[in-house]
Amino acid sequence: MNLITIERHRSSEPELVVNRETAFDVGIERKKRAYISFGNQKYCVDVAVLDTVSRGKLLIPAYIIDKMHVPDYVVYEVRAYGNEIRLGPFIGILGSVRYENITKDRLEHEKECIRDYSRLHGAITVFSLDSVNKDKRLIKGFCFNPGDNSWKEGIFPYPCAIYRTIGLNEDWQNHFLSTIGDTVFNGQYFSKWEMYKWFSTDASIKDSLPETRLYRSEKDIFDMLKRQKCVYIKPDWGMKGHGVVKASITDEGILFEYRKDKKNNRIVAENRIKAIRIMKDLFAYNECIIQKGIDLIKCDEGVVDFRAVMQKDDTANWVCTVIVARAGAKRSVVSNISSGGKGFMPEELLKDVMGMNNRRALQKIIEMRKFCLKVCRTLDGFGVNCGILGIDIGIDYTGKIWLIEINHRSPHPAIALCIQDRTSYNKIISGPLLYAKSLAGFGRNVR
């Protein structure tokens, strides 16, 4: 790793000055001409080797630094690609639609993401969508200054990689794709119905999917209940278990169960007409999915599932950061912590609920990790660029693993704190920028 700082010099000539050792470290000792690259900015320079310059410094004319909008207060890594001398990594965090929302509190919060700056280096910039100047290909934002642990406001070029925390419409997605390449991640959303349609085409995963249909009319629910006796109706774009309803056939009729205002609610429809009326009240056509009810393991009458947080590291490979078992509130139809559920160490819950010994519980966890890795790699193959995923899987009483849902909109790191795992919590927060570093051309696998 070649760490350097840059220093302004007064030359009016386009000359980059470096000492012999640093030139050798970077691999430019034979270069006479090259170009400096920072984000989407590039500038041709002559390369001069001068032994009076300190090792680890690049002297660049001030007018070039200003013209390229290079922050001169951060520590850079340098990579040479042919005639390119790349300063970086240069990573953007697209934090808001509006600049006014990039507040001091928000910037303090973003420092959590760069607590591992000694592994990141480079320019980390927070910006908003309305601060992007499409014509000049510049952004207004705040760049982290590691010297005094502060943020400095300024104008910068487009970064080499963008971690987005807000949605992007088609125009913006294609604008960034055209200008910086396929290095914007977590920028594409997909619904539960899309997830089901995609993965049901994969031979290695389709048998792990509960049968699912898009809700187009009440008849769809009646038809599935006739075959399955129990189904879940879920908002196609919902999160955190909101709006999830369990419908099942009972001796009294169709029982609808759901959780609202921290309470379990039950409605029985004794006949078809009443059932249709309830469905019309609860569900919107084409905005919900109907999912076969799986007989998942339970803990104290609460449904159990497992949240696996998967992240790409600085080699752009998927790793499983943590798996947390979640047990829903008593008789609740959802397991979410925000709906009254509790988190457990997965091996402890497997031993308690399924009577497994240590060895079998650990084998099952390894099996879950392998399954989630397969899901992530399959999603990559579908063309979705994500750096972090929350994968919800279930286990039935035969031990079979089921893929329930994929949360691709920045799963909350606090899930790790449910099992007092501070290390995984920190990894969930800082992990996306390590993947961004890889996308920016500075990963451990990039030479």
mmCIF file of C-alpha atoms in Angstrom, residues 210-211 224-225 228-233 246-247 290-296 402 404:
data_model
loop_
_atom_site.group_PDB
_atom_site.id
_atom_site.type_symbol
_atom_site.label_atom_id
_atom_site.label_comp_id
_atom_site.label_asym_id
_atom_site.label_seq_id
_atom_site.Cartn_x
_atom_site.Cartn_y
_atom_site.Cartn_z
ATOM 1 C CA PRO A 210 -42.509 -20.711 -0.582
ATOM 2 C CA GLU A 211 -45.064 -20.710 -3.390
ATOM 3 C CA MET A 224 -54.227 -20.647 -2.509
ATOM 4 C CA LEU A 225 -56.068 -21.288 0.751
ATOM 5 C CA GLN A 228 -52.320 -24.599 1.292
ATOM 6 C CA LYS A 229 -54.777 -24.019 4.197
ATOM 7 C CA CYS A 230 -52.515 -21.187 5.421
ATOM 8 C CA VAL A 231 -51.025 -18.208 3.550
ATOM 9 C CA TYR A 232 -49.351 -14.892 4.347
ATOM 10 C CA ILE A 233 -50.383 -11.735 2.525
ATOM 11 C CA LYS A 246 -51.821 -14.507 8.073
ATOM 12 C CA ALA A 247 -54.962 -16.150 6.644
ATOM 13 C CA ILE A 290 -49.661 -14.126 -1.282
ATOM 14 C CA GLN A 291 -47.077 -16.484 0.158
ATOM 15 C CA LYS A 292 -47.602 -20.082 1.199
ATOM 16 C CA GLY A 293 -47.496 -20.489 4.980
ATOM 17 C CA ILE A 294 -44.536 -22.637 6.029
ATOM 18 C CA ASP A 295 -44.631 -24.547 9.312
ATOM 19 C CA LEU A 296 -41.568 -22.764 10.679
ATOM 20 C CA TRP A 402 -36.529 -21.517 3.287
ATOM 21 C CA ILE A 404 -38.437 -15.791 3.018
#
